[in-house]
Amino acid sequence: MNSISSIALSGMNAAQTRLGASANNVANLATEGFKRQDTVQTAQAGGGVSTSVRESPQVGNALEQDVVSQLQAKNSFIANLAVFKTADKMAGALLDTRA
Protein backbone atom coordinates (compact mmCIF):
# COMPACT_ATOMS: atom_id res chain seq x y z
CA MET A 1 0.00 0.00 0.00
CA ASN A 2 1.29 3.45 -0.93
CA SER A 3 1.50 6.27 1.57
CA ILE A 4 -1.25 8.87 1.70
CA SER A 5 1.20 11.50 0.45
CA SER A 6 2.17 9.50 -2.64
CA ILE A 7 -1.48 8.78 -3.44
CA ALA A 8 -2.34 12.49 -3.15
CA LEU A 9 0.71 13.37 -5.27
CA SER A 10 -0.43 11.02 -8.02
CA GLY A 11 -3.82 12.78 -7.93
CA MET A 12 -2.15 16.19 -8.25
CA ASN A 13 -0.06 14.91 -11.19
CA ALA A 14 -3.21 13.52 -12.84
CA ALA A 15 -4.97 16.88 -12.43
CA GLN A 16 -1.98 18.68 -13.92
CA THR A 17 -1.94 16.33 -16.92
CA ARG A 18 -5.67 16.82 -17.44
CA LEU A 19 -5.32 20.58 -17.28
CA GLY A 20 -2.45 20.52 -19.77
CA ALA A 21 -4.40 18.44 -22.29
CA SER A 22 -7.43 20.67 -21.95
CA ALA A 23 -5.34 23.84 -22.34
CA ASN A 24 -3.79 22.36 -25.49
CA ASN A 25 -7.28 21.74 -26.87
CA VAL A 26 -8.36 25.33 -26.18
CA ALA A 27 -5.16 26.73 -27.70
CA ASN A 28 -5.81 24.79 -30.90
CA LEU A 29 -9.52 25.61 -31.33
CA ALA A 30 -8.96 27.29 -34.69
CA THR A 31 -6.38 24.80 -36.00
CA GLU A 32 -7.64 23.06 -39.12
CA GLY A 33 -7.86 19.28 -38.72
CA PHE A 34 -6.85 19.33 -35.05
CA LYS A 35 -7.73 16.24 -33.03
CA ARG A 36 -8.45 16.87 -29.36
CA GLN A 37 -6.46 15.29 -26.57
CA ASP A 38 -8.23 13.23 -23.93
CA THR A 39 -6.83 11.94 -20.65
CA VAL A 40 -7.29 8.42 -19.38
CA GLN A 41 -6.86 7.69 -15.69
CA THR A 42 -6.16 4.19 -14.40
CA ALA A 43 -6.24 3.12 -10.77
CA GLN A 44 -2.95 1.73 -9.48
CA ALA A 45 -2.72 -1.28 -7.23
CA GLY A 46 -2.24 -0.09 -3.66
CA GLY A 47 -3.70 3.35 -4.32
CA GLY A 48 -3.15 6.30 -6.55
CA VAL A 49 -3.77 6.85 -10.22
CA SER A 50 -1.77 6.90 -13.42
CA THR A 51 -2.74 9.20 -16.26
CA SER A 52 -2.05 9.07 -19.97
CA VAL A 53 -2.95 11.39 -22.82
CA ARG A 54 -4.49 10.04 -26.01
CA GLU A 55 -5.62 11.62 -29.24
CA SER A 56 -9.35 11.72 -29.83
CA PRO A 57 -10.46 9.77 -32.91
CA GLN A 58 -12.66 12.66 -34.05
CA VAL A 59 -11.57 15.94 -35.60
CA GLY A 60 -13.04 19.08 -34.07
CA ASN A 61 -13.31 20.99 -30.83
CA ALA A 62 -15.48 20.82 -27.73
CA LEU A 63 -14.88 24.09 -25.89
CA GLU A 64 -17.61 23.47 -23.29
CA GLN A 65 -16.13 20.10 -22.40
CA ASP A 66 -12.64 21.57 -22.13
CA VAL A 67 -13.73 24.39 -19.82
CA VAL A 68 -15.52 21.92 -17.55
CA SER A 69 -12.45 19.67 -17.62
CA GLN A 70 -10.24 22.58 -16.55
CA LEU A 71 -12.51 23.35 -13.60
CA GLN A 72 -12.58 19.68 -12.59
CA ALA A 73 -8.79 19.48 -12.81
CA LYS A 74 -8.43 22.60 -10.64
CA ASN A 75 -10.79 21.26 -7.98
CA SER A 76 -9.14 17.84 -8.05
CA PHE A 77 -5.72 19.42 -7.59
CA ILE A 78 -6.94 21.52 -4.65
CA ALA A 79 -8.56 18.50 -2.96
CA ASN A 80 -5.46 16.34 -3.37
CA LEU A 81 -3.26 19.18 -2.12
CA ALA A 82 -5.39 19.43 1.02
CA VAL A 83 -4.95 15.68 1.60
CA PHE A 84 -1.19 16.03 1.04
CA LYS A 85 -0.92 18.91 3.53
CA THR A 86 -3.03 17.09 6.12
CA ALA A 87 -0.90 13.95 5.83
CA ASP A 88 2.20 16.08 6.28
CA LYS A 89 0.75 17.73 9.40
CA MET A 90 -0.26 14.35 10.82
CA ALA A 91 3.23 12.94 10.29
CA GLY A 92 4.71 16.02 11.97
CA ALA A 93 2.38 15.64 14.96
CA LEU A 94 3.34 11.99 15.32
CA LEU A 95 7.02 12.87 15.32
CA ASP A 96 6.74 15.91 17.61
CA THR A 97 8.26 14.97 20.96
CA ARG A 98 7.03 18.17 22.64
CA ALA A 99 3.33 17.59 21.91
Tab-separated table of N, CA and C in Angstrom:
chain	number	residue	atom	x	y	z
A	1	MET	N	0.842	-1.185	0.000
A	1	MET	CA	0.000	0.000	0.000
A	1	MET	C	0.886	1.246	0.000
A	2	ASN	N	0.541	2.193	-0.843
A	2	ASN	CA	1.291	3.446	-0.928
A	2	ASN	C	0.915	4.357	0.231
A	3	SER	N	1.793	5.304	0.514
A	3	SER	CA	1.497	6.273	1.565
A	3	SER	C	0.438	7.254	1.075
A	4	ILE	N	-0.217	7.886	2.036
A	4	ILE	CA	-1.249	8.869	1.699
A	4	ILE	C	-0.656	9.996	0.861
A	5	SER	N	0.559	10.405	1.193
A	5	SER	CA	1.201	11.496	0.451
A	5	SER	C	1.443	11.116	-1.006
A	6	SER	N	1.893	9.892	-1.257
A	6	SER	CA	2.167	9.504	-2.641
A	6	SER	C	0.877	9.324	-3.435
A	7	ILE	N	-0.187	8.896	-2.767
A	7	ILE	CA	-1.482	8.783	-3.443
A	7	ILE	C	-1.999	10.176	-3.811
A	8	ALA	N	-1.899	11.120	-2.876
A	8	ALA	CA	-2.335	12.495	-3.152
A	8	ALA	C	-1.479	13.126	-4.244
A	9	LEU	N	-0.173	12.834	-4.233
A	9	LEU	CA	0.714	13.374	-5.265
A	9	LEU	C	0.343	12.837	-6.641
A	10	SER	N	-0.020	11.563	-6.721
A	10	SER	CA	-0.434	11.017	-8.018
A	10	SER	C	-1.711	11.695	-8.497
A	11	GLY	N	-2.603	12.051	-7.567
A	11	GLY	CA	-3.816	12.782	-7.932
A	11	GLY	C	-3.519	14.184	-8.430
A	12	MET	N	-2.539	14.843	-7.792
A	12	MET	CA	-2.148	16.186	-8.252
A	12	MET	C	-1.502	16.109	-9.640
A	13	ASN	N	-0.681	15.087	-9.872
A	13	ASN	CA	-0.063	14.913	-11.191
A	13	ASN	C	-1.124	14.619	-12.258
A	14	ALA	N	-2.127	13.824	-11.901
A	14	ALA	CA	-3.212	13.522	-12.839
A	14	ALA	C	-3.983	14.791	-13.193
A	15	ALA	N	-4.256	15.623	-12.187
A	15	ALA	CA	-4.971	16.881	-12.435
A	15	ALA	C	-4.151	17.807	-13.327
A	16	GLN	N	-2.851	17.838	-13.105
A	16	GLN	CA	-1.981	18.684	-13.919
A	16	GLN	C	-1.953	18.196	-15.373
A	17	THR	N	-1.917	16.892	-15.561
A	17	THR	CA	-1.935	16.326	-16.917
A	17	THR	C	-3.252	16.646	-17.614
A	18	ARG	N	-4.350	16.519	-16.879
A	18	ARG	CA	-5.673	16.817	-17.438
A	18	ARG	C	-5.796	18.283	-17.823
A	19	LEU	N	-5.286	19.157	-16.985
A	19	LEU	CA	-5.322	20.585	-17.279
A	19	LEU	C	-4.479	20.913	-18.503
A	20	GLY	N	-3.319	20.290	-18.615
A	20	GLY	CA	-2.450	20.523	-19.773
A	20	GLY	C	-3.087	20.086	-21.083
A	21	ALA	N	-3.730	18.930	-21.075
A	21	ALA	CA	-4.397	18.441	-22.288
A	21	ALA	C	-5.553	19.353	-22.674
A	22	SER	N	-6.308	19.782	-21.683
A	22	SER	CA	-7.428	20.672	-21.945
A	22	SER	C	-6.961	22.027	-22.467
A	23	ALA	N	-5.892	22.552	-21.882
A	23	ALA	CA	-5.339	23.838	-22.345
A	23	ALA	C	-4.839	23.723	-23.781
A	24	ASN	N	-4.243	22.596	-24.117
A	24	ASN	CA	-3.793	22.360	-25.487
A	24	ASN	C	-4.983	22.359	-26.447
A	25	ASN	N	-6.081	21.762	-26.027
A	25	ASN	CA	-7.281	21.739	-26.868
A	25	ASN	C	-7.823	23.147	-27.102
A	26	VAL	N	-7.859	23.951	-26.053
A	26	VAL	CA	-8.364	25.329	-26.184
A	26	VAL	C	-7.429	26.156	-27.066
A	27	ALA	N	-6.131	25.970	-26.910
A	27	ALA	CA	-5.164	26.729	-27.700
A	27	ALA	C	-5.257	26.403	-29.189
A	28	ASN	N	-5.738	25.213	-29.506
A	28	ASN	CA	-5.812	24.788	-30.902
A	28	ASN	C	-7.235	24.779	-31.451
A	29	LEU	N	-8.125	25.572	-30.868
A	29	LEU	CA	-9.515	25.612	-31.325
A	29	LEU	C	-9.637	25.922	-32.816
A	30	ALA	N	-8.842	26.837	-33.305
A	30	ALA	CA	-8.960	27.286	-34.691
A	30	ALA	C	-8.033	26.535	-35.645
A	31	THR	N	-7.310	25.548	-35.156
A	31	THR	CA	-6.380	24.800	-36.001
A	31	THR	C	-7.146	23.811	-36.870
A	32	GLU	N	-6.960	23.921	-38.155
A	32	GLU	CA	-7.639	23.060	-39.117
A	32	GLU	C	-7.191	21.608	-38.943
A	33	GLY	N	-8.160	20.698	-38.818
A	33	GLY	CA	-7.861	19.277	-38.720
A	33	GLY	C	-7.316	18.818	-37.383
A	34	PHE	N	-7.387	19.673	-36.368
A	34	PHE	CA	-6.849	19.328	-35.054
A	34	PHE	C	-7.708	18.255	-34.386
A	35	LYS	N	-7.040	17.270	-33.799
A	35	LYS	CA	-7.730	16.239	-33.028
A	35	LYS	C	-7.467	16.506	-31.556
A	36	ARG	N	-8.537	16.568	-30.786
A	36	ARG	CA	-8.448	16.873	-29.362
A	36	ARG	C	-7.627	15.828	-28.625
A	37	GLN	N	-7.132	16.214	-27.463
A	37	GLN	CA	-6.458	15.289	-26.566
A	37	GLN	C	-7.404	14.957	-25.417
A	38	ASP	N	-7.448	13.689	-25.073
A	38	ASP	CA	-8.228	13.225	-23.931
A	38	ASP	C	-7.275	12.590	-22.932
A	39	THR	N	-7.633	12.617	-21.662
A	39	THR	CA	-6.827	11.945	-20.647
A	39	THR	C	-7.555	10.695	-20.176
A	40	VAL	N	-6.767	9.680	-19.887
A	40	VAL	CA	-7.295	8.418	-19.383
A	40	VAL	C	-6.616	8.141	-18.048
A	41	GLN	N	-7.405	7.976	-17.014
A	41	GLN	CA	-6.862	7.692	-15.692
A	41	GLN	C	-7.112	6.229	-15.344
A	42	THR	N	-6.087	5.591	-14.783
A	42	THR	CA	-6.165	4.191	-14.402
A	42	THR	C	-5.750	4.051	-12.947
A	43	ALA	N	-6.559	3.337	-12.178
A	43	ALA	CA	-6.239	3.119	-10.769
A	43	ALA	C	-5.017	2.210	-10.658
A	44	GLN	N	-4.136	2.537	-9.724
A	44	GLN	CA	-2.950	1.730	-9.478
A	44	GLN	C	-3.211	0.801	-8.301
A	45	ALA	N	-2.604	-0.352	-8.345
A	45	ALA	CA	-2.719	-1.279	-7.228
A	45	ALA	C	-2.092	-0.637	-5.995
A	46	GLY	N	-2.757	-0.686	-4.888
A	46	GLY	CA	-2.243	-0.095	-3.662
A	46	GLY	C	-2.613	1.359	-3.473
A	47	GLY	N	-3.267	1.963	-4.438
A	47	GLY	CA	-3.701	3.352	-4.315
A	47	GLY	C	-3.029	4.261	-5.309
A	48	GLY	N	-3.679	5.333	-5.591
A	48	GLY	CA	-3.153	6.301	-6.549
A	48	GLY	C	-3.727	6.083	-7.935
A	49	VAL	N	-3.251	6.893	-8.855
A	49	VAL	CA	-3.767	6.851	-10.217
A	49	VAL	C	-2.639	7.162	-11.190
A	50	SER	N	-2.696	6.529	-12.350
A	50	SER	CA	-1.770	6.896	-13.423
A	50	SER	C	-2.601	7.510	-14.545
A	51	THR	N	-2.018	8.458	-15.238
A	51	THR	CA	-2.744	9.202	-16.262
A	51	THR	C	-1.961	9.190	-17.555
A	52	SER	N	-2.687	8.994	-18.655
A	52	SER	CA	-2.055	9.072	-19.966
A	52	SER	C	-2.911	9.963	-20.867
A	53	VAL	N	-2.274	10.511	-21.868
A	53	VAL	CA	-2.949	11.385	-22.817
A	53	VAL	C	-3.078	10.630	-24.138
A	54	ARG	N	-4.261	10.686	-24.717
A	54	ARG	CA	-4.491	10.041	-26.012
A	54	ARG	C	-5.155	11.033	-26.955
A	55	GLU	N	-4.998	10.775	-28.224
A	55	GLU	CA	-5.617	11.621	-29.239
A	55	GLU	C	-7.031	11.131	-29.495
A	56	SER	N	-7.960	12.066	-29.558
A	56	SER	CA	-9.347	11.725	-29.832
A	56	SER	C	-9.472	11.234	-31.276
A	57	PRO	N	-10.307	10.258	-31.539
A	57	PRO	CA	-10.459	9.766	-32.910
A	57	PRO	C	-11.192	10.747	-33.831
A	58	GLN	N	-11.879	11.729	-33.256
A	58	GLN	CA	-12.663	12.658	-34.051
A	58	GLN	C	-11.970	14.010	-34.178
A	59	VAL	N	-12.096	14.599	-35.353
A	59	VAL	CA	-11.572	15.941	-35.596
A	59	VAL	C	-12.605	16.946	-35.101
A	60	GLY	N	-12.134	18.031	-34.511
A	60	GLY	CA	-13.038	19.083	-34.071
A	60	GLY	C	-12.782	19.478	-32.634
A	61	ASN	N	-13.514	20.490	-32.192
A	61	ASN	CA	-13.314	20.992	-30.832
A	61	ASN	C	-14.556	20.772	-29.988
A	62	ALA	N	-14.385	20.914	-28.702
A	62	ALA	CA	-15.476	20.816	-27.734
A	62	ALA	C	-15.130	21.765	-26.587
A	63	LEU	N	-15.282	23.061	-26.849
A	63	LEU	CA	-14.880	24.091	-25.891
A	63	LEU	C	-15.578	23.918	-24.543
A	64	GLU	N	-16.868	23.619	-24.551
A	64	GLU	CA	-17.605	23.472	-23.295
A	64	GLU	C	-17.008	22.339	-22.457
A	65	GLN	N	-16.703	21.239	-23.101
A	65	GLN	CA	-16.132	20.099	-22.397
A	65	GLN	C	-14.751	20.438	-21.837
A	66	ASP	N	-13.981	21.204	-22.593
A	66	ASP	CA	-12.640	21.569	-22.135
A	66	ASP	C	-12.681	22.529	-20.951
A	67	VAL	N	-13.615	23.462	-20.948
A	67	VAL	CA	-13.728	24.392	-19.824
A	67	VAL	C	-14.144	23.637	-18.563
A	68	VAL	N	-15.091	22.729	-18.695
A	68	VAL	CA	-15.515	21.917	-17.547
A	68	VAL	C	-14.352	21.052	-17.062
A	69	SER	N	-13.601	20.495	-17.982
A	69	SER	CA	-12.452	19.671	-17.623
A	69	SER	C	-11.406	20.470	-16.863
A	70	GLN	N	-11.202	21.725	-17.259
A	70	GLN	CA	-10.240	22.577	-16.551
A	70	GLN	C	-10.705	22.854	-15.121
A	71	LEU	N	-11.985	23.105	-14.946
A	71	LEU	CA	-12.512	23.346	-13.600
A	71	LEU	C	-12.410	22.083	-12.740
A	72	GLN	N	-12.701	20.932	-13.328
A	72	GLN	CA	-12.583	19.678	-12.588
A	72	GLN	C	-11.132	19.414	-12.196
A	73	ALA	N	-10.213	19.685	-13.099
A	73	ALA	CA	-8.793	19.480	-12.809
A	73	ALA	C	-8.343	20.406	-11.679
A	74	LYS	N	-8.783	21.647	-11.709
A	74	LYS	CA	-8.430	22.601	-10.644
A	74	LYS	C	-8.933	22.121	-9.291
A	75	ASN	N	-10.207	21.716	-9.246
A	75	ASN	CA	-10.791	21.264	-7.982
A	75	ASN	C	-10.148	19.968	-7.499
A	76	SER	N	-9.819	19.088	-8.411
A	76	SER	CA	-9.143	17.843	-8.052
A	76	SER	C	-7.761	18.128	-7.473
A	77	PHE	N	-7.046	19.052	-8.089
A	77	PHE	CA	-5.717	19.417	-7.594
A	77	PHE	C	-5.814	19.995	-6.184
A	78	ILE	N	-6.766	20.896	-5.964
A	78	ILE	CA	-6.939	21.523	-4.650
A	78	ILE	C	-7.286	20.476	-3.591
A	79	ALA	N	-8.173	19.541	-3.925
A	79	ALA	CA	-8.565	18.505	-2.964
A	79	ALA	C	-7.385	17.607	-2.617
A	80	ASN	N	-6.615	17.198	-3.620
A	80	ASN	CA	-5.462	16.343	-3.366
A	80	ASN	C	-4.369	17.092	-2.609
A	81	LEU	N	-4.225	18.379	-2.861
A	81	LEU	CA	-3.260	19.184	-2.121
A	81	LEU	C	-3.644	19.265	-0.644
A	82	ALA	N	-4.931	19.392	-0.367
A	82	ALA	CA	-5.394	19.426	1.016
A	82	ALA	C	-5.088	18.102	1.721
A	83	VAL	N	-5.276	16.999	1.026
A	83	VAL	CA	-4.946	15.685	1.599
A	83	VAL	C	-3.451	15.597	1.860
A	84	PHE	N	-2.653	16.056	0.901
A	84	PHE	CA	-1.192	16.028	1.038
A	84	PHE	C	-0.744	16.841	2.260
A	85	LYS	N	-1.285	18.044	2.397
A	85	LYS	CA	-0.923	18.910	3.530
A	85	LYS	C	-1.356	18.299	4.859
A	86	THR	N	-2.538	17.710	4.894
A	86	THR	CA	-3.034	17.089	6.122
A	86	THR	C	-2.172	15.899	6.518
A	87	ALA	N	-1.776	15.097	5.553
A	87	ALA	CA	-0.904	13.949	5.832
A	87	ALA	C	0.437	14.431	6.376
A	88	ASP	N	0.935	15.521	5.815
A	88	ASP	CA	2.202	16.076	6.284
A	88	ASP	C	2.074	16.576	7.730
A	89	LYS	N	0.974	17.247	8.036
A	89	LYS	CA	0.755	17.727	9.404
A	89	LYS	C	0.614	16.563	10.382
A	90	MET	N	-0.090	15.514	9.960
A	90	MET	CA	-0.257	14.348	10.823
A	90	MET	C	1.069	13.678	11.113
A	91	ALA	N	1.913	13.547	10.091
A	91	ALA	CA	3.226	12.943	10.288
A	91	ALA	C	4.068	13.800	11.221
A	92	GLY	N	3.971	15.110	11.074
A	92	GLY	CA	4.706	16.023	11.965
A	92	GLY	C	4.245	15.922	13.396
A	93	ALA	N	2.926	15.763	13.607
A	93	ALA	CA	2.378	15.643	14.956
A	93	ALA	C	2.805	14.333	15.595
A	94	LEU	N	2.914	13.280	14.784
A	94	LEU	CA	3.340	11.992	15.317
A	94	LEU	C	4.806	11.999	15.727
A	95	LEU	N	5.587	12.812	15.052
A	95	LEU	CA	7.024	12.867	15.321
A	95	LEU	C	7.408	13.965	16.321
A	96	ASP	N	6.446	14.804	16.694
A	96	ASP	CA	6.736	15.910	17.607
A	96	ASP	C	6.850	15.391	19.038
A	97	THR	N	8.044	15.486	19.621
A	97	THR	CA	8.259	14.967	20.964
A	97	THR	C	7.783	15.944	22.039
A	98	ARG	N	7.481	17.170	21.676
A	98	ARG	CA	7.026	18.173	22.643
A	98	ARG	C	5.513	18.240	22.750
A	99	ALA	N	4.796	17.501	21.927
A	99	ALA	CA	3.334	17.593	21.907
A	99	ALA	C	2.690	17.013	23.143
